[in-house]
Coordinates of C-alpha atoms and ligand atoms in Angstrom, one line a residue:
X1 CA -110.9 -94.0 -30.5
X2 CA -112.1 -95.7 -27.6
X3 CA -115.7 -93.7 -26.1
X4 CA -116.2 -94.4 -22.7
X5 CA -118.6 -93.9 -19.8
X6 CA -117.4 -93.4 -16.0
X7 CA -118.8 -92.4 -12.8
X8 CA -118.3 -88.3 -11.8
X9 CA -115.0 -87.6 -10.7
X10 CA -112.3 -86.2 -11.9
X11 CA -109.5 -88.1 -13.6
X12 CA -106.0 -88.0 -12.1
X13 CA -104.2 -87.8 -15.2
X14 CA -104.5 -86.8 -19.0
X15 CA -106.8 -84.0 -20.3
X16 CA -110.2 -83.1 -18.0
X17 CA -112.5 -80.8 -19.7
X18 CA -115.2 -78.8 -17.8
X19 CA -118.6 -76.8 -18.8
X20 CA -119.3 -72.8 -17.7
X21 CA -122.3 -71.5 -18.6
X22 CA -123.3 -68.5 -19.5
X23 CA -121.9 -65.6 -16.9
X24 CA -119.0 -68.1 -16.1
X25 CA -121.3 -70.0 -13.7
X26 CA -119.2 -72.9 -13.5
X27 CA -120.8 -76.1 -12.8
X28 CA -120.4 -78.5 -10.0
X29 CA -117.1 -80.6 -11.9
X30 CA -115.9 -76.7 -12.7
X31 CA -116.2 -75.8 -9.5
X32 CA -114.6 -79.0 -7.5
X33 CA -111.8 -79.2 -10.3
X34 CA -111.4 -75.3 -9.6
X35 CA -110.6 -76.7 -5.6
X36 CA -107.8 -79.2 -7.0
X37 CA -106.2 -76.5 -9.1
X38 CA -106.2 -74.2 -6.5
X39 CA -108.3 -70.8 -8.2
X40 CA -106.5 -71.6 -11.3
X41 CA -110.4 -72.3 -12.9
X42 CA -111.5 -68.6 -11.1
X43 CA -108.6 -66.5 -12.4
X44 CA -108.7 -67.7 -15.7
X45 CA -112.3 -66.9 -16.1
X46 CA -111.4 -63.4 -14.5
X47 CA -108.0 -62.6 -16.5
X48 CA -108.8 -64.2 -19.6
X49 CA -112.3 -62.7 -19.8
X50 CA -113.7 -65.9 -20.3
X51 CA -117.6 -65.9 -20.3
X52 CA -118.8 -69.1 -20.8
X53 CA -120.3 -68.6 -24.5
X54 CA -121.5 -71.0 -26.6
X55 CA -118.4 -71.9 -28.6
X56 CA -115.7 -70.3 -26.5
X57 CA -112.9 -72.5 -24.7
X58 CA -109.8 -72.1 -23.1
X59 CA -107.1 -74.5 -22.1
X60 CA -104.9 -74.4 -18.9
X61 CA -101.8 -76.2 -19.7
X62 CA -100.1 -78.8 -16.8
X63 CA -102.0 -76.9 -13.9
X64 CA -100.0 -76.8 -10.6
X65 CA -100.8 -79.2 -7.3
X66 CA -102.1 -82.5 -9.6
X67 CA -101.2 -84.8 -12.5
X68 CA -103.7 -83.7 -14.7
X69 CA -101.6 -82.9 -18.7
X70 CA -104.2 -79.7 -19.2
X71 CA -107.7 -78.7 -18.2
X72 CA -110.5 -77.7 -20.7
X73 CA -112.5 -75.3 -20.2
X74 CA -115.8 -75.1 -22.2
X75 CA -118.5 -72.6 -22.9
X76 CA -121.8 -74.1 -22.8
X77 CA -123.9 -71.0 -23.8
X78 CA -126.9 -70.7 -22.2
X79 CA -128.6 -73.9 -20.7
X80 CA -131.8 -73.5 -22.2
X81 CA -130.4 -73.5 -25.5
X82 CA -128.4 -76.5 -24.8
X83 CA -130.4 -78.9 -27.0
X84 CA -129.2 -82.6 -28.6
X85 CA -127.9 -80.7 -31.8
X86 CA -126.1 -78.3 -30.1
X87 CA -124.6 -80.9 -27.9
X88 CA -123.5 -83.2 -30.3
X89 CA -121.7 -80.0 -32.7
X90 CA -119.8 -79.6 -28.5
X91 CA -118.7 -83.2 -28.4
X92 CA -117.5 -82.7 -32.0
X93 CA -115.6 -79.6 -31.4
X94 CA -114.2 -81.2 -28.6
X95 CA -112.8 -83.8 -30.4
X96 CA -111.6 -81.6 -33.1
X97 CA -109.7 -79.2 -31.1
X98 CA -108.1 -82.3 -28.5
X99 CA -108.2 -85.4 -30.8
X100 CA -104.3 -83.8 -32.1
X101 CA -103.2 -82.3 -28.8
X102 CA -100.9 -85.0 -27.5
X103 CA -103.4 -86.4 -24.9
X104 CA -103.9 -90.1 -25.3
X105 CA -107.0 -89.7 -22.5
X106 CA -109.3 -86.9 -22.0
X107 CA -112.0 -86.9 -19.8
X108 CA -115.0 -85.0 -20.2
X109 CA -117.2 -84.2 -16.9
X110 CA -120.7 -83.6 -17.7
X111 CA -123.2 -82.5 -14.7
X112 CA -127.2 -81.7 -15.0
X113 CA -126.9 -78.0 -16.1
X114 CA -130.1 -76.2 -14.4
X115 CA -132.8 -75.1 -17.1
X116 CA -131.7 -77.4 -19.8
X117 CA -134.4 -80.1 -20.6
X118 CA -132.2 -83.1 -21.2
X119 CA -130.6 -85.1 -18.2
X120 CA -127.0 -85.3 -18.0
X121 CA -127.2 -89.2 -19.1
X122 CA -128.9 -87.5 -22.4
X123 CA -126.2 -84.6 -22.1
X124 CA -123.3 -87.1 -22.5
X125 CA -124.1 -89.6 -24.9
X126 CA -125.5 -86.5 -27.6
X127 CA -121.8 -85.3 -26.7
X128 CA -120.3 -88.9 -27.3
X129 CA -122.1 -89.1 -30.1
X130 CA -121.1 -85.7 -31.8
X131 CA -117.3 -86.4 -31.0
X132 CA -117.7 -90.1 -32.7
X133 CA -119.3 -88.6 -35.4
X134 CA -116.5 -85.6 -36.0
X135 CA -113.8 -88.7 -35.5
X136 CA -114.2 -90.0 -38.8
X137 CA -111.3 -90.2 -41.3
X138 CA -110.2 -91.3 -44.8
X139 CA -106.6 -91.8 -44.7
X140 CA -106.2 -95.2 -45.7
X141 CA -103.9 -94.4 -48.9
X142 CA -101.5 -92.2 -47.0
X143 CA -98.7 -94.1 -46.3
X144 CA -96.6 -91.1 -45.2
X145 CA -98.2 -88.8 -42.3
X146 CA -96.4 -86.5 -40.1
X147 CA -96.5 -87.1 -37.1
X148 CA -97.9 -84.3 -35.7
X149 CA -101.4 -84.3 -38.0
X150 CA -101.9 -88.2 -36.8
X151 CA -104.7 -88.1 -33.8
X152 CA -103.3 -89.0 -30.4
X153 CA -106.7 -89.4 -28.6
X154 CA -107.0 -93.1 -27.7
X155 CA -109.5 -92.8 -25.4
X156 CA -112.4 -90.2 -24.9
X157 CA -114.3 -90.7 -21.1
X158 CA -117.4 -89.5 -20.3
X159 CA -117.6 -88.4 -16.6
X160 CA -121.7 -88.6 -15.4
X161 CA -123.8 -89.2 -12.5
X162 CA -125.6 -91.9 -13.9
X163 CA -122.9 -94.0 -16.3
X164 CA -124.9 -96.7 -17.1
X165 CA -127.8 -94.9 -18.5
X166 CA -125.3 -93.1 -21.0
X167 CA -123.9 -95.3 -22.0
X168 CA -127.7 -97.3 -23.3
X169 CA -128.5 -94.3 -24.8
X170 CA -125.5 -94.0 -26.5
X171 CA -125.6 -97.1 -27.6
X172 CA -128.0 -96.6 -31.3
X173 CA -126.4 -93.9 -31.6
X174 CA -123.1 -95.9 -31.7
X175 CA -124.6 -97.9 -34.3
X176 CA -126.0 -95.3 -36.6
X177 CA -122.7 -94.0 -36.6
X178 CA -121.4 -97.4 -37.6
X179 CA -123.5 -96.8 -40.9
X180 CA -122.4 -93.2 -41.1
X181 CA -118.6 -94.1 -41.3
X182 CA -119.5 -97.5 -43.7
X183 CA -121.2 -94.8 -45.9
X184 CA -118.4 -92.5 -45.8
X185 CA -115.8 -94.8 -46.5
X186 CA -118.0 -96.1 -49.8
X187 CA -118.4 -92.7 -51.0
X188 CA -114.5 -91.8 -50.1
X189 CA -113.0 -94.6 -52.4
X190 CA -111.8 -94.2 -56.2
X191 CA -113.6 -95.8 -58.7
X192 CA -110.5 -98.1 -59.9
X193 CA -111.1 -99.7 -56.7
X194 CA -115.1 -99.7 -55.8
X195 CA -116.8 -100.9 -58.7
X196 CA -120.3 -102.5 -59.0
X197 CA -119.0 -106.0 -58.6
X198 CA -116.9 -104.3 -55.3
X199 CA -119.6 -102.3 -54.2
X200 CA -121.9 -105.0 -54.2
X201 CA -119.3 -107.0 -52.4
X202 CA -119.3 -104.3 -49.4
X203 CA -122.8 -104.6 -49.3
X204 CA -122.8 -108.7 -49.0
X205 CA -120.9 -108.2 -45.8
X206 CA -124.3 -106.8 -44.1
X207 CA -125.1 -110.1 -44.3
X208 CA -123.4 -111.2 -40.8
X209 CA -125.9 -108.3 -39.0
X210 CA -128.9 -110.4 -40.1
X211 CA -129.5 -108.2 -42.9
X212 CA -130.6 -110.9 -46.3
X213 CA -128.9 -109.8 -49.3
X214 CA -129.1 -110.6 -52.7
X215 CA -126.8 -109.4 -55.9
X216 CA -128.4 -109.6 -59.3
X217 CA -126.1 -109.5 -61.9
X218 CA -126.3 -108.9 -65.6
X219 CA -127.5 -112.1 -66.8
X220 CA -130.4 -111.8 -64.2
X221 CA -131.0 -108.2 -64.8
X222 CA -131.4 -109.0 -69.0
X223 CA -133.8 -111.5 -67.7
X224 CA -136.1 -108.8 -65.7
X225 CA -135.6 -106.7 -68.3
X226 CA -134.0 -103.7 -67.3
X227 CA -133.0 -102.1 -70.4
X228 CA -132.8 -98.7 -69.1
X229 CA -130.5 -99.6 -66.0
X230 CA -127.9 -102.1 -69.0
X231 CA -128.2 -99.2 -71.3
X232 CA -126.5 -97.1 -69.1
X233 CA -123.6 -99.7 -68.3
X234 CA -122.7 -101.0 -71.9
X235 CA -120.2 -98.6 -72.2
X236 CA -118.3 -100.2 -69.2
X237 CA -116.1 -103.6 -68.6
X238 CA -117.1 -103.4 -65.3
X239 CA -120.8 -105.3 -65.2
X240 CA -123.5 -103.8 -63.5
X241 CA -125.6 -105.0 -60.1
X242 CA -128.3 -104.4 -58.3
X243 CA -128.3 -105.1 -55.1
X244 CA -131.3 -106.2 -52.6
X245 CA -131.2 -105.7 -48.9
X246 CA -133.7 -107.2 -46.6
X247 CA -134.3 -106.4 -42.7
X248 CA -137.1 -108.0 -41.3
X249 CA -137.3 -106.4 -37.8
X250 CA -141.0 -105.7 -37.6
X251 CA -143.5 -107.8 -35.7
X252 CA -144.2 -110.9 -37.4
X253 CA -147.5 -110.6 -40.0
X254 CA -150.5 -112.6 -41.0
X255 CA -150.4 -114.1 -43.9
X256 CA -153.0 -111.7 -45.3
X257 CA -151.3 -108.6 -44.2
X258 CA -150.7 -106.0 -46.7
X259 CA -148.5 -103.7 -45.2
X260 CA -145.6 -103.9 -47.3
X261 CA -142.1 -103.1 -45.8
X262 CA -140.7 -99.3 -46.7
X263 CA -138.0 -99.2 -49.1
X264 CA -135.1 -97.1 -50.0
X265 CA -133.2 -96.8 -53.8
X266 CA -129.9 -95.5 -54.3
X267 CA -128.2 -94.2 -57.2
X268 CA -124.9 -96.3 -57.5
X269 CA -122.8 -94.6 -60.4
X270 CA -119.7 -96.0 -59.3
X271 CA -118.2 -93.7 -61.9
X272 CA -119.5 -91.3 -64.0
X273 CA -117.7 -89.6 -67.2
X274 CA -121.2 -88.6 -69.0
X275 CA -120.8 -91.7 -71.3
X276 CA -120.7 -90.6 -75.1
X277 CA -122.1 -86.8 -73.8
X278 CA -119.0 -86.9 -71.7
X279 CA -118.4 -84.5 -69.3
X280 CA -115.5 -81.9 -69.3
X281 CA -112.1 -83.3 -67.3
X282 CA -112.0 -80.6 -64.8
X283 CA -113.5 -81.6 -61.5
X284 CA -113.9 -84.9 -62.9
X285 CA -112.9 -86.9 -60.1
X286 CA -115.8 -85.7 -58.4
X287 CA -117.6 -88.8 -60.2
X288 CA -116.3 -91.3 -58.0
X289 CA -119.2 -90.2 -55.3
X290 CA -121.8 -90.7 -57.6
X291 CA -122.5 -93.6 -55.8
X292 CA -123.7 -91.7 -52.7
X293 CA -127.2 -92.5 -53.0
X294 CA -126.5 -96.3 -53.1
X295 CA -123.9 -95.8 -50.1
X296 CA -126.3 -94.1 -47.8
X297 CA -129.2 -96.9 -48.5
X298 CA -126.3 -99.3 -47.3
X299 CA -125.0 -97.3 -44.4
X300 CA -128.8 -96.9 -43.6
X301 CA -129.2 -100.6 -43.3
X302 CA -126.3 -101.4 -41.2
X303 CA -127.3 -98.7 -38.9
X304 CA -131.4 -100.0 -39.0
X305 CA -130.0 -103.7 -38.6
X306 CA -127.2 -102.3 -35.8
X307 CA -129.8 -100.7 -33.8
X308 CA -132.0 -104.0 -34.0
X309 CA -135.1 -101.2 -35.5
X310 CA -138.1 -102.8 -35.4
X311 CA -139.2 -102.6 -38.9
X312 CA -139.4 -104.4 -42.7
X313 CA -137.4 -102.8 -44.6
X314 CA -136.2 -103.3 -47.9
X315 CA -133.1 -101.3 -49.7
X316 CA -132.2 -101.7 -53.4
X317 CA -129.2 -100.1 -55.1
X318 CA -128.5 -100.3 -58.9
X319 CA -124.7 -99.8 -59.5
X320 CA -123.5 -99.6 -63.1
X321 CA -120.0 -97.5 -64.0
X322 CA -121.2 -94.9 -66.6
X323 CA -118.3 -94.9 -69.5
X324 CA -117.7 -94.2 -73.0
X325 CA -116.5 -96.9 -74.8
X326 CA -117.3 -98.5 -78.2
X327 CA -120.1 -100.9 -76.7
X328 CA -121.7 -97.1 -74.8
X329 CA -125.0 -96.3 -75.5
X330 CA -125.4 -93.3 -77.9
X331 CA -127.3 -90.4 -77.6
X332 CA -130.5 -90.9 -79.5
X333 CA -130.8 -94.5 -78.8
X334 CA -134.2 -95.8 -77.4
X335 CA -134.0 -98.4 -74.5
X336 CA -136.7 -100.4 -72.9
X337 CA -137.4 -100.1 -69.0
X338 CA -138.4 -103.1 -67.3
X339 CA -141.7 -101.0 -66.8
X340 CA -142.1 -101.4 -70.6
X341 CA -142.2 -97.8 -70.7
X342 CA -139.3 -96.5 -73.9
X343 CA -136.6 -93.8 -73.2
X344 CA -134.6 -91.6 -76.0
X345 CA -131.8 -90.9 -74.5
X346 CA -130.7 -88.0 -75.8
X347 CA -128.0 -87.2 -73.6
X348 CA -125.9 -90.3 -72.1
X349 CA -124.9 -88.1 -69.0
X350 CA -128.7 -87.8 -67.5
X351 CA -127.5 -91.7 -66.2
X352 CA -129.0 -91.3 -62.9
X353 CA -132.8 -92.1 -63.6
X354 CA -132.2 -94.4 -66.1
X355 CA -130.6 -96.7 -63.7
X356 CA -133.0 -95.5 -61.0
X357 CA -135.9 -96.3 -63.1
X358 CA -135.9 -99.6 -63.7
X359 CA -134.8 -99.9 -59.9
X360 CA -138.0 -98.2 -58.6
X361 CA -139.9 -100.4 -61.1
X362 CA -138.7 -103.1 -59.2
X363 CA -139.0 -102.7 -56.0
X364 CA -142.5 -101.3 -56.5
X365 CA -143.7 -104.2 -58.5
X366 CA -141.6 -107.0 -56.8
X367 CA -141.4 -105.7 -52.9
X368 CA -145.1 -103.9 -52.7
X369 CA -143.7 -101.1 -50.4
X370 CA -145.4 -98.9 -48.2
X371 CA -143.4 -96.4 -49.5
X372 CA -140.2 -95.6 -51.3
X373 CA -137.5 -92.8 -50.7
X374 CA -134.8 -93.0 -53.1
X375 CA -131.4 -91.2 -53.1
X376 CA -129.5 -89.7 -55.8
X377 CA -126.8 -87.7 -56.5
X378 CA -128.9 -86.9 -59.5
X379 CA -128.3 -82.9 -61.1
X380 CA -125.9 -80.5 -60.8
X381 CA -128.8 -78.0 -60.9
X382 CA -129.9 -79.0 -57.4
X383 CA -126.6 -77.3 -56.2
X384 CA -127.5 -74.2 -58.2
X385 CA -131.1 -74.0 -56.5
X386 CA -129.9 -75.3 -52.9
X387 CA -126.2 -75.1 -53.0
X388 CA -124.3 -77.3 -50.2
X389 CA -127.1 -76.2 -47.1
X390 CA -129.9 -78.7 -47.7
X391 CA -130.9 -81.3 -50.2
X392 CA -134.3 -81.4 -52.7
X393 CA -137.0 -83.1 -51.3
X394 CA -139.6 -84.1 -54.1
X395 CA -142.8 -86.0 -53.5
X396 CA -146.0 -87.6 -54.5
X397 CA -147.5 -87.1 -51.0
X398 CA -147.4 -84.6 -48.3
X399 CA -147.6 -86.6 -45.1
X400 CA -144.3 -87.9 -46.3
X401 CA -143.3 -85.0 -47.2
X402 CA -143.7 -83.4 -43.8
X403 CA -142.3 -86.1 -41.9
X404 CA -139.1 -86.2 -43.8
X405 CA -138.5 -82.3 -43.6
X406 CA -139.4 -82.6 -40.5
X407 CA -136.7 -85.4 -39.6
X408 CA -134.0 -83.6 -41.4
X409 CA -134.2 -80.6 -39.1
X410 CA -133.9 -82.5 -36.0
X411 CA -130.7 -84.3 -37.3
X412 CA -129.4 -81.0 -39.1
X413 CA -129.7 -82.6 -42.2
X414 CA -131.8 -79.8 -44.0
X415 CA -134.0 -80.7 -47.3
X416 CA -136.2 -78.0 -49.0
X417 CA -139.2 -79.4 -50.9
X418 CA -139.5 -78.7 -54.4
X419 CA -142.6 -79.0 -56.8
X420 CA -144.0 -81.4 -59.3
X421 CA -146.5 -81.1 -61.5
X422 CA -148.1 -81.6 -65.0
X423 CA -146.3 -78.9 -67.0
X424 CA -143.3 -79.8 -65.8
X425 CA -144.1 -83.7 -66.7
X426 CA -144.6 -82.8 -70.0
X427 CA -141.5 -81.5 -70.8
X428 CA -140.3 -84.7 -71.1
X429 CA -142.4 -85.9 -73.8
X430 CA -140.8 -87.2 -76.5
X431 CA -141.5 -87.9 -80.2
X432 CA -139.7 -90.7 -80.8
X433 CA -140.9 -92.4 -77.6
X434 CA -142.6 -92.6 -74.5
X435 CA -140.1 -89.9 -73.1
X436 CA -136.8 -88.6 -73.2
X437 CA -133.8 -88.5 -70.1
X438 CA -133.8 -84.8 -70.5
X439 CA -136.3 -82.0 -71.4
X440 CA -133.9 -80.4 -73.5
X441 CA -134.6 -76.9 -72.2
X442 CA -132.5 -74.7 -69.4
X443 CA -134.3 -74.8 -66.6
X444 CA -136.1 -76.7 -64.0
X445 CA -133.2 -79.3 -64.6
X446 CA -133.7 -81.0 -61.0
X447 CA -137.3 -80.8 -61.2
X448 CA -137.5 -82.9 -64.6
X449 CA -135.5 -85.5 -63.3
X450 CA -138.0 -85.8 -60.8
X451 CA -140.8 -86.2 -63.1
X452 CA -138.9 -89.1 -64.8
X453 CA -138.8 -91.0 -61.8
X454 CA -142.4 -90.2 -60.6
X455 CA -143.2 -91.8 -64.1
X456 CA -142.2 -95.7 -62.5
X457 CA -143.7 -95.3 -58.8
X458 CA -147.3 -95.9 -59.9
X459 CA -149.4 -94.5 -57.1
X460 CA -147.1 -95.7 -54.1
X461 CA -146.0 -93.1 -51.6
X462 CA -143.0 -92.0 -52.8
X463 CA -140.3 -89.7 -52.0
X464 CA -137.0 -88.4 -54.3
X465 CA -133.8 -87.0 -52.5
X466 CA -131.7 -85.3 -54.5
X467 CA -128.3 -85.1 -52.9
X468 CA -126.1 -83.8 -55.5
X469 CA -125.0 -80.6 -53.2
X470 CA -124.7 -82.5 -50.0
X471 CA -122.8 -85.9 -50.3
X472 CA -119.1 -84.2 -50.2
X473 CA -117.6 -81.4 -48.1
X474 CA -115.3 -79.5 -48.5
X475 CA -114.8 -77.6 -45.2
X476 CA -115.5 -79.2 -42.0
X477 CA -118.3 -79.0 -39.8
X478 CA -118.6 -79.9 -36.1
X479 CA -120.0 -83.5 -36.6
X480 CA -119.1 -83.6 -40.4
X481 CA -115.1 -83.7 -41.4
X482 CA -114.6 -82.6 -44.8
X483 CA -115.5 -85.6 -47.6
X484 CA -118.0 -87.9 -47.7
X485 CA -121.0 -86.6 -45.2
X486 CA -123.4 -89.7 -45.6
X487 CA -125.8 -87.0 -45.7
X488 CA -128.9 -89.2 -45.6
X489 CA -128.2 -92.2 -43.2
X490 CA -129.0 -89.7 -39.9
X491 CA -132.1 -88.6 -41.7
X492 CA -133.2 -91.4 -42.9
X493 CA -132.6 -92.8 -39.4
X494 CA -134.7 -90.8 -37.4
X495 CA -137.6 -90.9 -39.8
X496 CA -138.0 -94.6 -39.6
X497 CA -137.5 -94.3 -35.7
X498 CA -140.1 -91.6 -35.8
X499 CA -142.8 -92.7 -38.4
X500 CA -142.7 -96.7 -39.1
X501 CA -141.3 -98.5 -35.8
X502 CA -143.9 -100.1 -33.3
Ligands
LIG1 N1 -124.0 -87.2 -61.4 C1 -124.5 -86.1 -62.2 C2 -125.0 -85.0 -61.3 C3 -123.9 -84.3 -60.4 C4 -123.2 -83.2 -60.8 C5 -123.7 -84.8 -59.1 C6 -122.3 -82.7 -60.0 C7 -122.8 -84.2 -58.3 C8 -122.1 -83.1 -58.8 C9 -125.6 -86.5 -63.1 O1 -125.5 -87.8 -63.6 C10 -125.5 -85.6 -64.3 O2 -124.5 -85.7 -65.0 N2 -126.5 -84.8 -64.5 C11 -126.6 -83.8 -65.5 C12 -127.9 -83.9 -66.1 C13 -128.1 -83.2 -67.4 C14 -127.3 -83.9 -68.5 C15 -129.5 -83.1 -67.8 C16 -126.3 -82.5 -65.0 O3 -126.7 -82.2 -63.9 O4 -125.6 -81.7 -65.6
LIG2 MN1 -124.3 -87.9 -65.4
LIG3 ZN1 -124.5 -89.1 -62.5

């Protein structure tokens, strides 16, 4: 789908939508469309008891006295409620309920609405944005569609006073979709295809934004030492990888400086049976997005790089396959992480910070951070605590803390924080060695993997997502189609916008 912005009149042909707000004040394109169509606008609102709500909308099929295929109607709400969010979940409505209608062109007018703070420029590209967002799909393995559930839309125009300033403020926001969708589409394919050696292949092609990449494989990774990250992948023909990204887009530093770029670490389980603890085969398949962490750190940096930010940063994935073959790691066995800290492994399916151990390790030690946010899809107990609404935030310091909750609600991607502390650290003594990969006991299951990993961050600002309950879908939601979410990349988007650009 082609997303387009054009000066305010209104098309000849295909599908033009219009905004009433509240009361069924129409606005100015409702009201000079309503001229064209002769009332039709008027008596619908009148007959069809159409208030302008929030959410409401009504379609006028082939109206009389033009060429026009259909006219939209839609409810605004009221303007003062008419914020970015709300506006991008309108443009993604839109899309859904048009994007299968028949209409190859729809045009959407969209006029200053009176008491609502953001220009129509802003209005139109949040819209824009919202509908690019909700056009996402994953059908690259169907071979046979009906016709009728194949989109039609080919091209979506945004009708606005001034088209040229849309259309620059859509334009990051083009691009941070560009890392949603790569995200998505990682996280949407099977594991017999994305592998570490495949994944890390997708990631190499970031290379052509300006983005410096760099794939270690296992021969490299023996050599740092990363014991706890090979441990998990022994049990695997596929070899593991870990994956450096670089974007260098902040001002240029003194040799002396010592503010380190900010990094981000994903959890790249390309699959993940349990190992030897193996999991039980229902829901199962589930395990091919255990890679999500590692997907939204690369569609993070091809939206940073897209959107030219101007910031260091650095991104690191470590992608192993987690499988239960004769070479797997056993439960009991004690590994050595590149930190030189030793694990008992006591149960082969607590993968996740094993791998993002040694990862954290180094990045911390090699890259000197600022700070590190990593992403994992890392317990099923986060789902228990937070279900599919918001993911857990964990975190050695507050100002980071804050800034990330507070990025998460202006994107709608919602984390809650959740404690650390000593006496939940100590559950993960061990006797046999420095710790173990699980406490062993019921609860606090999401909050103990944290400790683990707050165990190789040393005292850089540091920052744990767990994204278990939020990287798949299954219902839609106005910007979010069912499946992959890349729950993360928005987020992680606005904070570096908000917080570390000059
Ligand atoms: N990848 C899983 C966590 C997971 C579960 C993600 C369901 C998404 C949906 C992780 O590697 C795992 O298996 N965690 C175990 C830890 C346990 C063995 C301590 C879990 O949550 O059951
Ligand atoms: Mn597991
Ligand atoms: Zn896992």
């Amino acid at each position: 789908m082609k997303i387009a912005f054009a000066n305010p009149v209104i098309a000849k042909s295909g599908t033009v939508c219009v905004g009433v707000t509240s009361g069924a004040k129409m606005t100015e394109a409702a009201k000079s469309l309503d001229k064209i169509i002769k009332g039709a606008i008027a008596r619908t609102i009148k007959v069809g008891r159409f208030e302008g709500k929030k959410g409401q909308s009504v379609t006028l099929p082939a109206p009389a006295g033009c060429n026009l295929e259909a006219v939209i109607l839609i409810g605004l709400g009221e303007p003062k409620k008419l914020d970015a969010l709300s506006l991008q979940d309108l443009g993604g409505k839109i899309y859904a309920s048009i994007s299968k209608s028949g209409s190859t062109a729809v045009s959407i007018c969209v006029d200053a609405v009176r008491g609502c703070k953001l220009s129509a420029s802003d209005m139109a590209a949040e819209m824009a944005f919202g509908a690019r967002l909700r056009s996402y799909r994953f059908d690259k393995y169907i071979t046979k569609k009906a016709a009728e559930l194949k989109p039609t839309l080919k091209t979506l125009t945004f009708h606005v006073a001034d088209a040229a300033k849309s259309r620059k403020a859509f334009g990051p926001r083009d691009k941070v979709a560009d890392g949603v969708f790569m995200t998505r589409d990682l996280v949407s394919e099977p594991a017999n295809i994305l592998y570490p050696e495949t994944l890390a292949k997708e990631a190499r092609t970031l290379s052509k934004l300006g983005i410096k990449v760099e794939v270690l494989g296992e021969a490299q990774l023996k050599k740092l030492g990363m014991g706890a990250l090979l441990g998990v992948a022994q049990g695997s023909v596929r070899t593991p990888r870990v994956v450096v990204m670089r974007w260098n887009g902040g001002p240029a530093k003194s040799a002396k400086s010592k503010d380190g770029p900010i990094a981000f670490i994903g959890k790249g389980v390309t699959f993940d049976t349990g190992g030897i603890s193996i999991k039980p085969s229902g829901g199962m398949e589930d395990m091919k997005w255990d890679m999500g962490g590692s997907g939204v750190v690369i569609g993070l940096m091809k939206a940073l790089a897209g959107r030219k930010a101007k910031v260091d940063v650095v991104g690191i994935v470590g992608l192993v396959e987690n499988m239960p073959d004769g070479n797997a790691q056993r439960p009991g066995d004690i590994v050595t992480s590149m930190s030189g800290q030793t694990i008992e492994v006591l149960n082969t399916d607590a993968e996740g910070r094993l791998v993002l151990c040694d990862v954290l390790h180094y990045c911390n030690t090699k890259y000197k951070p600022r700070m590190m946010i990593d992403l994992a899809t890392l317990t099923g107990a986060i789902m228990i605590a937070l279900g599919g609404e918001r993911a857990g935030l964990f975190s050695n310091d507050d100002k980071l803390a804050k800034a990330i909750y507070r990025a998460g609600e202006d994107v709608a991607e919602h984390v809650w924080r959740m404690p650390l502390g000593s006496v939940y650290d100590k559950m993960i003594n061990s006797d046999a060695a420095d710790m173990k990969n699980i406490s062993g006991g019921r609860g606090a299951g999401s909050i103990t993997a944290a400790q683990f990993l707050q165990r190789f961050v040393g005292d850089t600002p540091w920052a744990h997502l767990d994204i278990a309950g939020v990287t798949w879908s299954k219902k839609d939601a106005p910007t979010v189609p069912k499946g992959g979410t890349a729950f993360g990349v928005r987020l992680l988007d606005r904070l570096v916008a908000d917080e570390y650009e000059i």
